[in-house]
Each structure stands twice: as structure tokens, then as C-alpha cells.
Coordinates of C-alpha atoms in Angstrom, one line a residue:
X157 CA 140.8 159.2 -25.5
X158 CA 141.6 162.4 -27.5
X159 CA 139.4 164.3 -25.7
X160 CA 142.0 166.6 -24.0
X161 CA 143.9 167.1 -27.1
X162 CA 140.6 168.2 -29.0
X163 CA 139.9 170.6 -26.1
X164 CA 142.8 171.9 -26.3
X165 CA 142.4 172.2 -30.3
X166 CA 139.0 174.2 -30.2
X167 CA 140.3 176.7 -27.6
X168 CA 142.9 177.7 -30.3
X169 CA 141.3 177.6 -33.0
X170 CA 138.4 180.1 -31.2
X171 CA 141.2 182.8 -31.1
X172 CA 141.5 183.0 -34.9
X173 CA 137.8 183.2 -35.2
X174 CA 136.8 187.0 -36.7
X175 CA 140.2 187.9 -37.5
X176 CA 140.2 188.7 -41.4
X177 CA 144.1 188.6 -42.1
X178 CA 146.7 186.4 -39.5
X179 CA 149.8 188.3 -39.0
X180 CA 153.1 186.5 -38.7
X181 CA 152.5 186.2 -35.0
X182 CA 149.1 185.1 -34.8
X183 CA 150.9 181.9 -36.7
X184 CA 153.4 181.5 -34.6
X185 CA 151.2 181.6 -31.6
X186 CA 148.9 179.2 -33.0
X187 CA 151.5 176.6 -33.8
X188 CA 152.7 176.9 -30.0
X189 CA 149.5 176.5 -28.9
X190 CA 149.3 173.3 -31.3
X191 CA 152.5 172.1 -30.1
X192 CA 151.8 172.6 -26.2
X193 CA 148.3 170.2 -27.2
X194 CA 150.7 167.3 -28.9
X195 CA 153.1 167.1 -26.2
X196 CA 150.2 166.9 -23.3
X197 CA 148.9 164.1 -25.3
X198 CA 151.8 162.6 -25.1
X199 CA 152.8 162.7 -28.6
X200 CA 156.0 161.5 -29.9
X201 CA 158.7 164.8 -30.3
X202 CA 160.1 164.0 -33.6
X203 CA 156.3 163.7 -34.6
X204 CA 155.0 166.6 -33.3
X205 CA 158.1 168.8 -34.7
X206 CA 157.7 167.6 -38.0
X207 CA 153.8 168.3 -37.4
X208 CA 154.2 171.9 -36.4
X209 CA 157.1 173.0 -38.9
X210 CA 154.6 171.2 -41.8
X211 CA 151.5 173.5 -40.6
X212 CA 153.7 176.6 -40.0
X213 CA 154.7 176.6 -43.3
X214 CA 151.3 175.8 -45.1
X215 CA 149.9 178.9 -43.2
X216 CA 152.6 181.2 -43.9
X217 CA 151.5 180.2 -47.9
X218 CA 149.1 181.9 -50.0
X219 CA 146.2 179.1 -49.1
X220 CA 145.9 181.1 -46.0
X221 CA 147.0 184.4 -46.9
X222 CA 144.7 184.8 -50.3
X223 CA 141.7 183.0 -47.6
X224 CA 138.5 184.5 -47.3
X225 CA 138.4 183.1 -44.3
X226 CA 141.8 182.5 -43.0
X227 CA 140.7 180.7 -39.7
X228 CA 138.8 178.0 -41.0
X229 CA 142.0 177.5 -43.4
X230 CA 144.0 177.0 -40.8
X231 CA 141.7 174.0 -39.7
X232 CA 141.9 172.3 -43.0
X233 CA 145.5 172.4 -42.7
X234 CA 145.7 171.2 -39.4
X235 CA 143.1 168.4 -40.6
X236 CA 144.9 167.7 -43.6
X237 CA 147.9 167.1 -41.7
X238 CA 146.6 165.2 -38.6
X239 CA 145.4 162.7 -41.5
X240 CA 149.3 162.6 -43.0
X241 CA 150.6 161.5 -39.4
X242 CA 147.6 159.0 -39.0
X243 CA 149.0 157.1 -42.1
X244 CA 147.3 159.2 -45.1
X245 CA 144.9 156.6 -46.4
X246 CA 142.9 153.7 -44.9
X247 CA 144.8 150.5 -45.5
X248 CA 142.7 147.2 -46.2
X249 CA 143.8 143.3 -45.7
X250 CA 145.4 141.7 -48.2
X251 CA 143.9 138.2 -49.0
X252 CA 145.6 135.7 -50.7
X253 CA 145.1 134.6 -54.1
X254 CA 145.0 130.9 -53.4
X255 CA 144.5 129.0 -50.3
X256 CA 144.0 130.6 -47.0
X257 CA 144.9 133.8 -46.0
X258 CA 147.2 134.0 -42.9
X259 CA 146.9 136.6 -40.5
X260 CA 149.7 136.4 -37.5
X261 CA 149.3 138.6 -34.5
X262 CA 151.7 139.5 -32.5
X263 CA 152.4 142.2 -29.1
X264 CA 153.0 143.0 -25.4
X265 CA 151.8 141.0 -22.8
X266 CA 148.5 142.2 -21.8
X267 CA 148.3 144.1 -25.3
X268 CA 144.5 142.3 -25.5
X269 CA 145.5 140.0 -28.8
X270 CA 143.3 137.0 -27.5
X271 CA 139.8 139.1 -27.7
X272 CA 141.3 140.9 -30.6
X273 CA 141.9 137.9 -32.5
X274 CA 138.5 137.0 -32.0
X275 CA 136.8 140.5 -32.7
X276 CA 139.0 140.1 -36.3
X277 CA 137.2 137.2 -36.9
X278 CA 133.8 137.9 -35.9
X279 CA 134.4 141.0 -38.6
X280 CA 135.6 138.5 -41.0
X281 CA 132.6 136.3 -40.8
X282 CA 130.5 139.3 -41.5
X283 CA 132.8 140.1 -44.7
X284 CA 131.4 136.5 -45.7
X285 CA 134.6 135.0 -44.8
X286 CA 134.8 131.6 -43.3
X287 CA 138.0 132.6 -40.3
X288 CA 139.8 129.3 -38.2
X289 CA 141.5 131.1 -34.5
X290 CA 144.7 128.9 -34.0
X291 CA 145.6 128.5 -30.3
X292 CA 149.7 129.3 -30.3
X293 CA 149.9 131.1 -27.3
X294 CA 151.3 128.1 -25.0
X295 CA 152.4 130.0 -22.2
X296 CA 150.3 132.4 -20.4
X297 CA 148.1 130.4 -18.2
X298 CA 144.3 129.5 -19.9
X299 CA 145.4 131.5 -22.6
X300 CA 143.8 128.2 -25.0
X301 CA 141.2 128.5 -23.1
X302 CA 140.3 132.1 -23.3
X303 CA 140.6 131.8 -26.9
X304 CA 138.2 128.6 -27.3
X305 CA 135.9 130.6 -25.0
X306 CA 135.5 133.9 -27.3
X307 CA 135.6 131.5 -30.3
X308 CA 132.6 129.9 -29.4
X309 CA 130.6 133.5 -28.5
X310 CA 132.0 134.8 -31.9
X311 CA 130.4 131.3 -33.4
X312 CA 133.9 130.6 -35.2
X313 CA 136.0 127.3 -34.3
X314 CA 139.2 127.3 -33.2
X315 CA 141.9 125.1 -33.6
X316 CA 144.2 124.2 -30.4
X317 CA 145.4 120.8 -30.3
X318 CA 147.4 121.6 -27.0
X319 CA 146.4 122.1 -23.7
X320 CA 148.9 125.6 -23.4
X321 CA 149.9 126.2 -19.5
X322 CA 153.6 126.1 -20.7
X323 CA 153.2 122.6 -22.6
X324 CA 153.4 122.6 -26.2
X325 CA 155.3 123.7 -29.8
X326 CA 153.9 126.8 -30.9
X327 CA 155.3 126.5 -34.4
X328 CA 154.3 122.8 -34.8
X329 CA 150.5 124.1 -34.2
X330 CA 150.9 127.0 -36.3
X331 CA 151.7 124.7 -38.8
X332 CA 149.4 122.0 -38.9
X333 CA 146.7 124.9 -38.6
X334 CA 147.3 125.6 -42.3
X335 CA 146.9 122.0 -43.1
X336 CA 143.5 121.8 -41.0
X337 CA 142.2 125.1 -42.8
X338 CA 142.7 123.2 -46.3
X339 CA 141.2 120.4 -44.8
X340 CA 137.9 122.1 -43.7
X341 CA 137.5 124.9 -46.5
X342 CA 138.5 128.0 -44.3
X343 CA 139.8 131.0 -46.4
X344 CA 141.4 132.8 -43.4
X345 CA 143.9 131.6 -40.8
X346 CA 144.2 133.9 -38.1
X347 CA 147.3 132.8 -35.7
X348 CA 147.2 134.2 -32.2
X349 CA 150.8 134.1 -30.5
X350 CA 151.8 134.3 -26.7
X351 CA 152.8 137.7 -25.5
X352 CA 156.4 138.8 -25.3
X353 CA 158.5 141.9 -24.5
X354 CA 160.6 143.9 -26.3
X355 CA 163.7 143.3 -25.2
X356 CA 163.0 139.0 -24.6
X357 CA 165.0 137.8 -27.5
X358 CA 164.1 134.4 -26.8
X359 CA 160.4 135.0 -27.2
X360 CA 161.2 137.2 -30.3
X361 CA 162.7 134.1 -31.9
X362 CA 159.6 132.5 -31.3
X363 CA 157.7 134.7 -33.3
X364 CA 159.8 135.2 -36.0
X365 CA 159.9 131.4 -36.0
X366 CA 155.8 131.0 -36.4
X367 CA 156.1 133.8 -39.2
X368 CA 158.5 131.5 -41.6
X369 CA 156.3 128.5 -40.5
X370 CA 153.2 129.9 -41.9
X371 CA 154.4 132.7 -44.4
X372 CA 151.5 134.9 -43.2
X373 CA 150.0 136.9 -45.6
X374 CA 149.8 139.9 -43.1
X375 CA 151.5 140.3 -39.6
X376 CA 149.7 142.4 -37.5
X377 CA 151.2 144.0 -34.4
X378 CA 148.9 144.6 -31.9
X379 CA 149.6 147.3 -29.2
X380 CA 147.5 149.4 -26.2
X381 CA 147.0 152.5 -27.2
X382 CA 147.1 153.3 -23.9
X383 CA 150.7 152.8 -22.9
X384 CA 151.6 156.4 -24.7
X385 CA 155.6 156.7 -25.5
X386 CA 156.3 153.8 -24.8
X387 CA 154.2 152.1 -27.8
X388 CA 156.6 153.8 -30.0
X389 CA 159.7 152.6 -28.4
X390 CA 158.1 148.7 -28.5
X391 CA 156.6 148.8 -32.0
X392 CA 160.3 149.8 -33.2
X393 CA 161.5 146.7 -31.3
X394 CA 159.3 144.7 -33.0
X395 CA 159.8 145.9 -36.6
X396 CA 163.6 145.0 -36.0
X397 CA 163.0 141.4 -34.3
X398 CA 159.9 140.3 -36.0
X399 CA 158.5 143.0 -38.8
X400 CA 154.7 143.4 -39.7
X401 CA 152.9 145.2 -42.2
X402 CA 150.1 146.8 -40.2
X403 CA 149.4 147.9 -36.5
X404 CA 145.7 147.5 -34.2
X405 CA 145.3 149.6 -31.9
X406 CA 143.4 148.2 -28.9
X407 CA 141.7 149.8 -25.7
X408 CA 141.0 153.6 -27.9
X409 CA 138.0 154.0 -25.2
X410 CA 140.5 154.3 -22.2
X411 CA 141.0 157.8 -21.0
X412 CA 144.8 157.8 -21.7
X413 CA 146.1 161.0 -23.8
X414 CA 146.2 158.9 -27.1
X415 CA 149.8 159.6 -28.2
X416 CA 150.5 156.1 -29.7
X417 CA 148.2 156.7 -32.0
X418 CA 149.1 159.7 -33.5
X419 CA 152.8 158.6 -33.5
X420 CA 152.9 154.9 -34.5
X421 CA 152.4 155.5 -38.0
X422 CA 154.5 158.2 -38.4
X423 CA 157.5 156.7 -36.6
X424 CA 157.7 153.4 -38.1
X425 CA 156.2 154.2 -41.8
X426 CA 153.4 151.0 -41.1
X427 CA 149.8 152.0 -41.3
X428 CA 146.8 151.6 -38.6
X429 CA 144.6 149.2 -40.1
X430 CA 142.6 148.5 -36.9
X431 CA 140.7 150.1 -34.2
X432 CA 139.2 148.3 -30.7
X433 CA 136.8 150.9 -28.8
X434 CA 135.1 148.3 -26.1
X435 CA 134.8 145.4 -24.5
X436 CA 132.0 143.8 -27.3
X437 CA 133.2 141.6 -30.0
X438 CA 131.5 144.3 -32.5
X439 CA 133.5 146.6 -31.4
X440 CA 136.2 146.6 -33.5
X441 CA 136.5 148.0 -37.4
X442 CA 138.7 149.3 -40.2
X443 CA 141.0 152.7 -39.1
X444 CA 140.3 155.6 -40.9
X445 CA 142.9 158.2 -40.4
X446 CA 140.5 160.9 -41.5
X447 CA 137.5 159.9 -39.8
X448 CA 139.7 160.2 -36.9
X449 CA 141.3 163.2 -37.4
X450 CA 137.9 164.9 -38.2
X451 CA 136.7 163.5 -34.4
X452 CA 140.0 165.1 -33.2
X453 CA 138.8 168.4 -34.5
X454 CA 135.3 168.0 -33.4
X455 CA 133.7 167.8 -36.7
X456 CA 132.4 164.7 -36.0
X457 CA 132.1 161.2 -37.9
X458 CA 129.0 160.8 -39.3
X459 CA 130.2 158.1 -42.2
X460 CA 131.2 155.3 -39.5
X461 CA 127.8 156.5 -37.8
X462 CA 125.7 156.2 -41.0
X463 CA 127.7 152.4 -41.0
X464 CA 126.6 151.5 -37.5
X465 CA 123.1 152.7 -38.5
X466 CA 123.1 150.2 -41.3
X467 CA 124.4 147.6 -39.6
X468 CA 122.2 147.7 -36.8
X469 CA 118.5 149.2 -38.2
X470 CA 116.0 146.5 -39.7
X471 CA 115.0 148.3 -42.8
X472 CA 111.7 147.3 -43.1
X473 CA 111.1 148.6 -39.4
X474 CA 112.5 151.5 -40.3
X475 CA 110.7 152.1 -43.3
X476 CA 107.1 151.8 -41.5
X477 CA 108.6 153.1 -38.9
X478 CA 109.0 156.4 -41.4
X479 CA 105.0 155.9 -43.0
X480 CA 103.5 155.9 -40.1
X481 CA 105.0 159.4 -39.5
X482 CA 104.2 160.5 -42.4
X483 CA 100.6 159.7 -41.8
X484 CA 100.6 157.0 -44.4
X485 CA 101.0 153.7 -42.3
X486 CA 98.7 154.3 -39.1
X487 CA 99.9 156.0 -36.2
X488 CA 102.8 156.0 -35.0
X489 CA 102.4 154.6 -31.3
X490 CA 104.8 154.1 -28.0
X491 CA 105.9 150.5 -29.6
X492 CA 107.1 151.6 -32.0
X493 CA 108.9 154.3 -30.4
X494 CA 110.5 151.9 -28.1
X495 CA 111.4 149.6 -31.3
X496 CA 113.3 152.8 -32.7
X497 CA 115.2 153.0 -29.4
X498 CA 116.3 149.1 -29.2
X499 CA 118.0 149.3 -32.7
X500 CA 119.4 152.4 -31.5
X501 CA 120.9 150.8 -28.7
X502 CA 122.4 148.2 -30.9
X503 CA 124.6 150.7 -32.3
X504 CA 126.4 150.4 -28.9
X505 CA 126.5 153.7 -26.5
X506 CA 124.1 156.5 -26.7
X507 CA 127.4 158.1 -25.4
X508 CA 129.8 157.3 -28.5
X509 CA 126.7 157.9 -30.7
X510 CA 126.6 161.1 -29.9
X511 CA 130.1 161.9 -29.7
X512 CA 129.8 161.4 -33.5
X513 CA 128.5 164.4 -34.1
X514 CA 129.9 167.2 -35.4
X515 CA 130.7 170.0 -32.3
X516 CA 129.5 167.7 -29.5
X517 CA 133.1 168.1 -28.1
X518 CA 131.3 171.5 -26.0
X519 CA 128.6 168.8 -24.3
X520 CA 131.3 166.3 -23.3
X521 CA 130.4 167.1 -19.6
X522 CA 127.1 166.2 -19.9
X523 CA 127.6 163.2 -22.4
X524 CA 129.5 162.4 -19.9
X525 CA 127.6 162.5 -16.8
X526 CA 124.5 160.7 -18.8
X527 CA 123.4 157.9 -17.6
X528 CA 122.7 154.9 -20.3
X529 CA 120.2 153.4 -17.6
X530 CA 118.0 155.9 -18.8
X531 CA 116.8 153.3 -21.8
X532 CA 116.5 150.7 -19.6
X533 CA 113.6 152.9 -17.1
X534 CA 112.0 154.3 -20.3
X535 CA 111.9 150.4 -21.3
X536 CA 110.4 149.3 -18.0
X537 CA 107.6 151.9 -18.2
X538 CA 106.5 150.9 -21.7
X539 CA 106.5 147.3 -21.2
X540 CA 104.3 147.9 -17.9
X541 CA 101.4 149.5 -20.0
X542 CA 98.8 147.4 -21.8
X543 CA 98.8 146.9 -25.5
X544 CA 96.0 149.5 -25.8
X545 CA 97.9 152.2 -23.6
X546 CA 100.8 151.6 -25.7
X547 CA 98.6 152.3 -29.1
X548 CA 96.6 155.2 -27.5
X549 CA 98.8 156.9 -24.7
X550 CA 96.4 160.1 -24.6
X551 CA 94.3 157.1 -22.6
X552 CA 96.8 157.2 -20.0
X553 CA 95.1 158.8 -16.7
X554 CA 96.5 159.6 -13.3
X555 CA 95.8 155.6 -12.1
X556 CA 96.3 154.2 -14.6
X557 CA 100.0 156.2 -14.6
X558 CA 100.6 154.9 -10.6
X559 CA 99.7 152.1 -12.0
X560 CA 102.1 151.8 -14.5
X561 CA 105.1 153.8 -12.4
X562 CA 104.5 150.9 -9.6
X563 CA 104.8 148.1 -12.2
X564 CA 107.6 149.5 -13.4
X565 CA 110.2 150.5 -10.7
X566 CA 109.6 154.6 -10.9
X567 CA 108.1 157.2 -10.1
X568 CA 104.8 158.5 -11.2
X569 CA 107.0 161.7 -12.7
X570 CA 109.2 159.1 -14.3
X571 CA 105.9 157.7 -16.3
X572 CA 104.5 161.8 -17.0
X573 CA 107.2 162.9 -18.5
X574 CA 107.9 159.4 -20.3
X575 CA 104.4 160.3 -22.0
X576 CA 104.7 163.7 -22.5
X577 CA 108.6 163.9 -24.5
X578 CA 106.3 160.9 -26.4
X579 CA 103.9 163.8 -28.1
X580 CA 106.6 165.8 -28.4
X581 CA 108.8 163.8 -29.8
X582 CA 106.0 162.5 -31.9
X583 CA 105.1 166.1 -33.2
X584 CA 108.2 167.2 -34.5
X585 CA 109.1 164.3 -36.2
X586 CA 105.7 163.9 -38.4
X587 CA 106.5 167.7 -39.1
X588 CA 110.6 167.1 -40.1
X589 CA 108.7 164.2 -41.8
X590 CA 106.3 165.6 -43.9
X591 CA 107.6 168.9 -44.4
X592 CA 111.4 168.8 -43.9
X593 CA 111.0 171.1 -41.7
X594 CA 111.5 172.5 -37.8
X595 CA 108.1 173.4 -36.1
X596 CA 108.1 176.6 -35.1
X597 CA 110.7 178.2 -37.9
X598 CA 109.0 180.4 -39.6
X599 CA 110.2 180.6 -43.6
X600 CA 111.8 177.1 -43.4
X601 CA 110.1 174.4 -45.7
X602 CA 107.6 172.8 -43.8
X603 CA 107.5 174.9 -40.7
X604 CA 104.3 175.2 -38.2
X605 CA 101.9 177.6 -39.3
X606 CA 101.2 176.4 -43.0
X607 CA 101.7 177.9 -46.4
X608 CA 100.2 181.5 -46.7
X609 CA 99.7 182.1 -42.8
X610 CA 100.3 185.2 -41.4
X611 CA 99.9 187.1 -44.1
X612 CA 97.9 189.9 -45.2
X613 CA 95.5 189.0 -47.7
X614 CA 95.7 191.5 -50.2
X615 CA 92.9 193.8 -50.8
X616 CA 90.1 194.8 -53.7
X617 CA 90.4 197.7 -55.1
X618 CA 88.2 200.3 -54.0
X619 CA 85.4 201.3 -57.0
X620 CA 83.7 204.8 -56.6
X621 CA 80.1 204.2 -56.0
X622 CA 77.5 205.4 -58.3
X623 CA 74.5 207.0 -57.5
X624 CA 71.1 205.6 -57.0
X625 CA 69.9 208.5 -59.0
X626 CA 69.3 207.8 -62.9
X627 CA 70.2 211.7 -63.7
X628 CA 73.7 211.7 -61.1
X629 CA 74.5 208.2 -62.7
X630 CA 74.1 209.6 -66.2
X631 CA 76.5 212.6 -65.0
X632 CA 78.6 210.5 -63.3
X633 CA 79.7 208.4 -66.2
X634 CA 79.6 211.5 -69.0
X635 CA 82.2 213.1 -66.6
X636 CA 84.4 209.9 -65.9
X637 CA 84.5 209.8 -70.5
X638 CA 85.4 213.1 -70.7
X639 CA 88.3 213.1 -68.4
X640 CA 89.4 209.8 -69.9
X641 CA 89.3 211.7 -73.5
X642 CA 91.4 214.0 -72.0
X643 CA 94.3 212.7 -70.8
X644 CA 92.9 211.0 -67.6
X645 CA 95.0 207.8 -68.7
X646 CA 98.7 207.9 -66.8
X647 CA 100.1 206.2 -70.5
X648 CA 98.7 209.0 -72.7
X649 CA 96.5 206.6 -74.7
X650 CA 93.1 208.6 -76.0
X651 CA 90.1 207.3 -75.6
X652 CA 91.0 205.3 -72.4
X653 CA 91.2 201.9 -72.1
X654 CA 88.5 198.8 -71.4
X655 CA 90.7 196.5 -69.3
X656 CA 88.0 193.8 -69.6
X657 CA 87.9 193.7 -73.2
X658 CA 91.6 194.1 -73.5
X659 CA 91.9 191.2 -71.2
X660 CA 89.7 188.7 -73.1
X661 CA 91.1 189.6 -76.4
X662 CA 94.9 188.6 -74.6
X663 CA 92.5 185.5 -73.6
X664 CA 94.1 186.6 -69.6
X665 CA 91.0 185.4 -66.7
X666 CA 88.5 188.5 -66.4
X667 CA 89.7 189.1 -63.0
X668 CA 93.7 189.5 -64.4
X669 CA 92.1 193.1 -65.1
X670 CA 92.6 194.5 -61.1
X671 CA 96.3 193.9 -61.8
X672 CA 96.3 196.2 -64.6
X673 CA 94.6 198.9 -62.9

């Protein structure tokens, strides 16, 4: 969604790079460039004037002025300040302190509450929270019925005592929901209400009307981030007619320009507190106005990556996983390769995976243009080898590979390279894993080569060679005293020095004595 806005982003920021002192109008220039990005991403004006002035006057200050490096200043401001606008600090539910907590939602028509309200729940349940969806949206047609529907995927229960279709009191069924929550020991109520518009007064009433039924702890007003402007304009409507404490943010993996969410919470003062990014029911979590900002600025997100991770690897897997690579578990074979890439794919898209790392905004094309089938044919050539293939692919011949490319759908180039990215794969992992390091960087800790290789082994002194002779030898060694009592000795000691006495009276190894010489 912010992909055009991050573009944008980089491209200015590039011009700053190398420049060791920004004159007044390198500033100015950069804020026009910044506020040129936050109108085409259809961000509210009042936001991105206040925005701009905010960050024209930080970088006019001595933060950027005393810099070392006065470009990557710059970014920190315009980070710092992208987080300000997105609502400062990440804002958490409020649970109540007795009886059930009482979540209302409430939006636009076609906003997506009914799956959101059931994506809050599923990420209740895994909060160890015991969630009850309440039916009150009796008037778009199988609206009740959606909701029982992606109750039952979510595994939560869901209360609806009317059929919906136009036929019911919404407020009578948001109040006995509180009564059936008590009944059956659920700690959190979570109310989903029939879609309205702005300027429908009647339906507005009807919301505000559920709210003093049930008291809600929190009223959450849900919205497409998609809509741009115009989510401003509504989420102001609401605030007057019904009021809410925090906003969600649904559809962020559409390719609209994302303005809604960098205005909302800077227009009406309430905080994000949730983010949709899919169809799933997972996905859905907490909004974190830095994390996002950071993504903005293509530096990546690797804390809600690290989450998914955790979330989604089996530990112990992981962990032999990691010995066998390490050469301490047995070897590490093509099952369990494909085991590694399952839990990977449980993290969702390889395609958002990798968008959550810091400066893949430059490979967007080809993130892209990649093809998440791509699991699916490395899948279907590993489950068409044997057992004993799998263990030992250096077994795998050429029939044996047009054997396995027919069982599997592809070609027999599909299958070779398969094998081949297997070994290399396989090689530079065991050497990140045993060494830390990259094969083939020389000086890094555990790069290819080994400790010591390469260089020159250092050599023995050269002695002078005595004579064979017992009469030369004799002169030989008379000559080699007297130029030692001479002065032959570079320190001026008389007499000369024996190194390998000297070295086992300092108790040093005998061979410590070529160091001295």
C-alpha cells in the first residue's frame, strides 16, 4: 500500500547522500519533495502541512546542523515524525476489571467488520481469552450468517438469536449477549453492528443506541484503508454521532496510496490499534506506528517478523533442524529442508516475508513478479522421490531425475536445479552455522579456507654452516668469540650472549630463543 510513497521517500533521501553540510536550500527542496510524496498518497492537507513545517524546522536545528552525517539525520527525523502522525505509541485493549469485556464495532458498509470481528477474536483466543461474536447486524442480507460461518472456522461460538434479513432488535440482542456471556464464562463480548453511512442519522442512532445498551468497554471504528480522503471525512462523522476510542484499519494489502492511514490518527486524536493485511483470519495484529513508519522508509520490520517466526516455527524442529547443520544431529537431508520451508510458508507470503526486510523496497519488481507456486513445484518434486533419495540426494541419477520430474508435474531442469540449490544451500548454511560466517569472505569469522590458510609459513633462520674440517671448525668458532668479545653484539653486551641458556634460566621453551635472534 505505501509502496509509492516509500519510492518516492528513497529517491529523496538519495540526493542528500555524500553531502557533508545541507544548505538552507537543500532543506527546503527536500521538504517539497516530502510534501509532493504525502499529497500523491493521498494524505490529508492539514496533515501533511503540519508534517512538513515539523520536519523543516527539526532540520534547520542543530541535530542536523552539528550531524556527522546530516543525511541519515534527516531520516530519523522524518521517522520520528512519520511515527507522531501514526499515533506516537502502540495502544493496547483495555479489559475490564470484572465481568466481560465489551468490544462494539462499528463502520461503513462494506468496511469488512463481519471477518474482522472474527479475526479479533481468533487473536483473542490466542491471548488465552475465551471471545463470544454477537450477531447485531440485522440488516444486510446473510450478514448472521456470514458471521456464524467465520465463527465456526475461527472455532469461537457466536451468539445470534435472530435470523437478520431485516427482522430483529439489534439492541435487544446486544443486550441479552452480555447476559449469555455471564452465563457461559466468556471474558470478552465482541458486538458486531450492521453497517451505516455517515450521513444516515437513523442508523447512527442505532449505534449509539447498542453502545448505552452494553456500556462497551472499547468502541472500535472500523474503516478501509483504502477509501483515502474520504476515511477522514467519515471517521469525523462518526466521532460526532457515535464516538470510539480506537480505529482498525482493514484491507492494508490493497494497492490504494494509503492516506487514511497516515491521517486518521492525526485528524481525530484516536489511535490505530489494529491492522488487517489479508484475507486469513491470522492475518490481523496489534498496529505499531513505528514498525510502520520504519516499512515506510524501507528499513524494514524485522520485530513483527521475528513474531511471525515464533508463532509459526516448531521449536524442537527447528532446533534439530540447527544440529544437524552443525554436524551434530546427522545430516541434514531434503526432508528436512522441505520441513523448514512449510513452517516458512505458515508465516503467510514469501512476498510480505520479504518485504520485511530492511532495503527490499529496490527488489519490489521482482518480489513482485514472484511467483508463490514456486513452493508448491519444489514440494511436488520432493514428495515424488523415495525416502532414500530424499536422505541421500547425491544418489539421484539422470533416471532416476525423469523419473522423479514425470511424477511430479516438471521438467527434468525443474528436478536439477531443485537438487543442485539443495547443496548449495546446504553448504552455506553448515558454514554460517558452524562458523558464523559467509563462505568465500576471506577475514570474516568462519569463512572458507580455514584458520591459517594462505599464509606464508614463516621461515628458520638461516645458521652458517661449519666445516667438515676439525682444524676450519676450530677456526671457525675462535673467530665467531673473538668478534663477539668485540663488540659483535648489536646491544653492546661483552662477552655475547647464550640465548639458550638465557632462555632456560627465564624458564621461556628452548625454541623461544629464534625470536631473540
Amino acid at each position: 500500500m505505501f509502496a509509492t510513497l516509500s519510492d518516492r521517500l528513497a529517491d529523496t533521501f538519495k540526493n542528500l547522500r555524500g553531502k557533508g553540510r545541507l544548505s538552507e536550500a537543500d532543506i527546503d527542496a527536500t521538504a517539497r519533495e516530502i510534501r509532493i510524496a504525502l499529497l500523491e498518497a493521498d494524505v490529508a492537507l492539514p496533515v501533511v502541512k503540519e508534517f512538513v513545517g515539523a520536519v523543516k524546522e527539526r532540520a534547520r536545528g542543530e541535530e542536523v546542523s552539528g550531524a556527522l552525517n546530516p543525511a541519515q539525520q534527516i531520516i530519523k527525523i522524518v521517522n520520528e515524525e512519520l511515527v507522531n502522525i501514526l499515533g506516537g505509541e502502540t495502544r493496547r485493549l483495555r479489559f475490564a476489571k470484572s465481568g466481560p469485556t465489551v468490544i462494539l464495532l462499528a463502520g461503513l458498509q462494506g468496511a469488512g467488520k463481519t471477518t474482522l470481528a472474527a479475526k479479533l477474536a481468533l487473536w483473542l483466543k490466542e491471548q488465552d481469552k475465551t471471545p463470544l461474536l454477537v450477531a447485531c447486524d440485522l440488516q444486510r442480507p446473510n450478514a448472521v450468517n456470514q458471521l456464524q460461518v467465520n465463527g465456526e472456522r475461527v472455532g469461537v461460538p457466536v451468539f445470534a438469536p435472530e435470523a437478520g434479513n431485516g427482522v430483529g432488535d439489534p439492541v435487544a440482542v446486544a443486550k441479552a449477549s452480555i447476559e449469555e456471556a455471564k452465563r457461559k464464562l466468556h471474558d470478552v463480548v465482541i458486538v458486531d453492528t450492521a453497517g451505516r453511512l455517515g450521513v444516515d442519522a437513523e442508523m447512527m442512532q442505532q449505534a449509539a443506541d447498542i453502545r448505552d445498551a452494553v456500556q462497551p468497554d472499547e468502541v472500535l471504528f472500523v474503516v478501509d484503508a483504502m477509501i483515502g480522503q474520504d476515511a477522514v471525512n467519515t471517521a469525523l462523522a462518526f466521532q460526532e454521532g457515535v464516538g470510539y476510542d480506537g480505529v482498525v484499519l482493514t484491507k492494508l494489502d490493497g494497492d490504494a496510496r494509503g492516506g487514511a492511514a497516515l491521517s486518521i490518527a492525526s485528524v481525530t486524536g484516536k489511535p490505530v490499534m489494529f491492522a488487517s493485511a489479508g484475507e486469513k483470519m491470522t492475518d490481523f495484529d496489534l498496529f505499531h506506528p513505528d514498525r510502520m513508519a520504519s516499512r515506510i522508509l524501507d528499513m524494514g520490520d524485522m520485530l513483527t517478523l521475528i513474531e511471525q517466526a515464533e508463532k509459526a516455527f516448531d521449536q524442537d524442529e527447528a532446533l534439530k533442524a540447527a544440529e544437524k547443520l552443525t554436524g551434530k544431529g546427522g545430516d541434514f537431508t531434503l526432508t528436512d529442508f522441505l520441513s523448514q520451508m512449510q513452517q516458512i510458508r505458515k508465516m503467510g507470503s514469501l512476498t510480505k516475508i520479504m518485504g520485511m526486510l530492511p532495503g527490499m523496497g529496490q527488489f519490489r519488481e521482482q518480489l513482485d513478479n514472484f511467483d508463490e507456486r514456486e513452493i508448491d513445484r519444489i514440494q511436488a518434486i520432493i514428495y515424488s522421490m523415495t525416502p532414500t533419495e530424499r536422505d541421500n540426494p547425491k544418489m539421484i541419477d539422470g533416471s532416476r531425475r525423469l523419473r522423479i520430474s514425470k511424477g511430479s508435474g516438471t521438467q527434468v531442469s525443474d528436478v536439477n536445479q531443485l537438487v543442485d540449490r539443495f547443496f548449495e544451500a546446504k553448504k552455506m548454511m553448515q558454514q554460517m552455522a558452524r562458523g558464523g560466517g559467509m563462505p568465500g569472505m576471506p577475514g570474516l569469522p568462519g569463512a572458507g579456507g580455514g584458520a591459517g590458510k594462505g599464509k606464508p609459513k614463516p621461515q628458520k633462520g638461516k645458521k652458517k654452516r661449519v666445516s667438515g674440517n676439525p682444524a676450519k671448525a676450530a677456526q671457525q668458532k675462535k673467530e665467531l668469540e673473538e668478534k663477539a668479545k668485540a663488540g659483535g653484539n648489536p646491544f653492546g653486551t661483552p662477552g655475547g650472549i647464550d640465548y639458550e641458556t638465557a632462555a632456560e634460566n627465564l624458564e621461556l621453551p628452548k625454541d623461544f630463543s629464534k625470536f631473540l635472534k
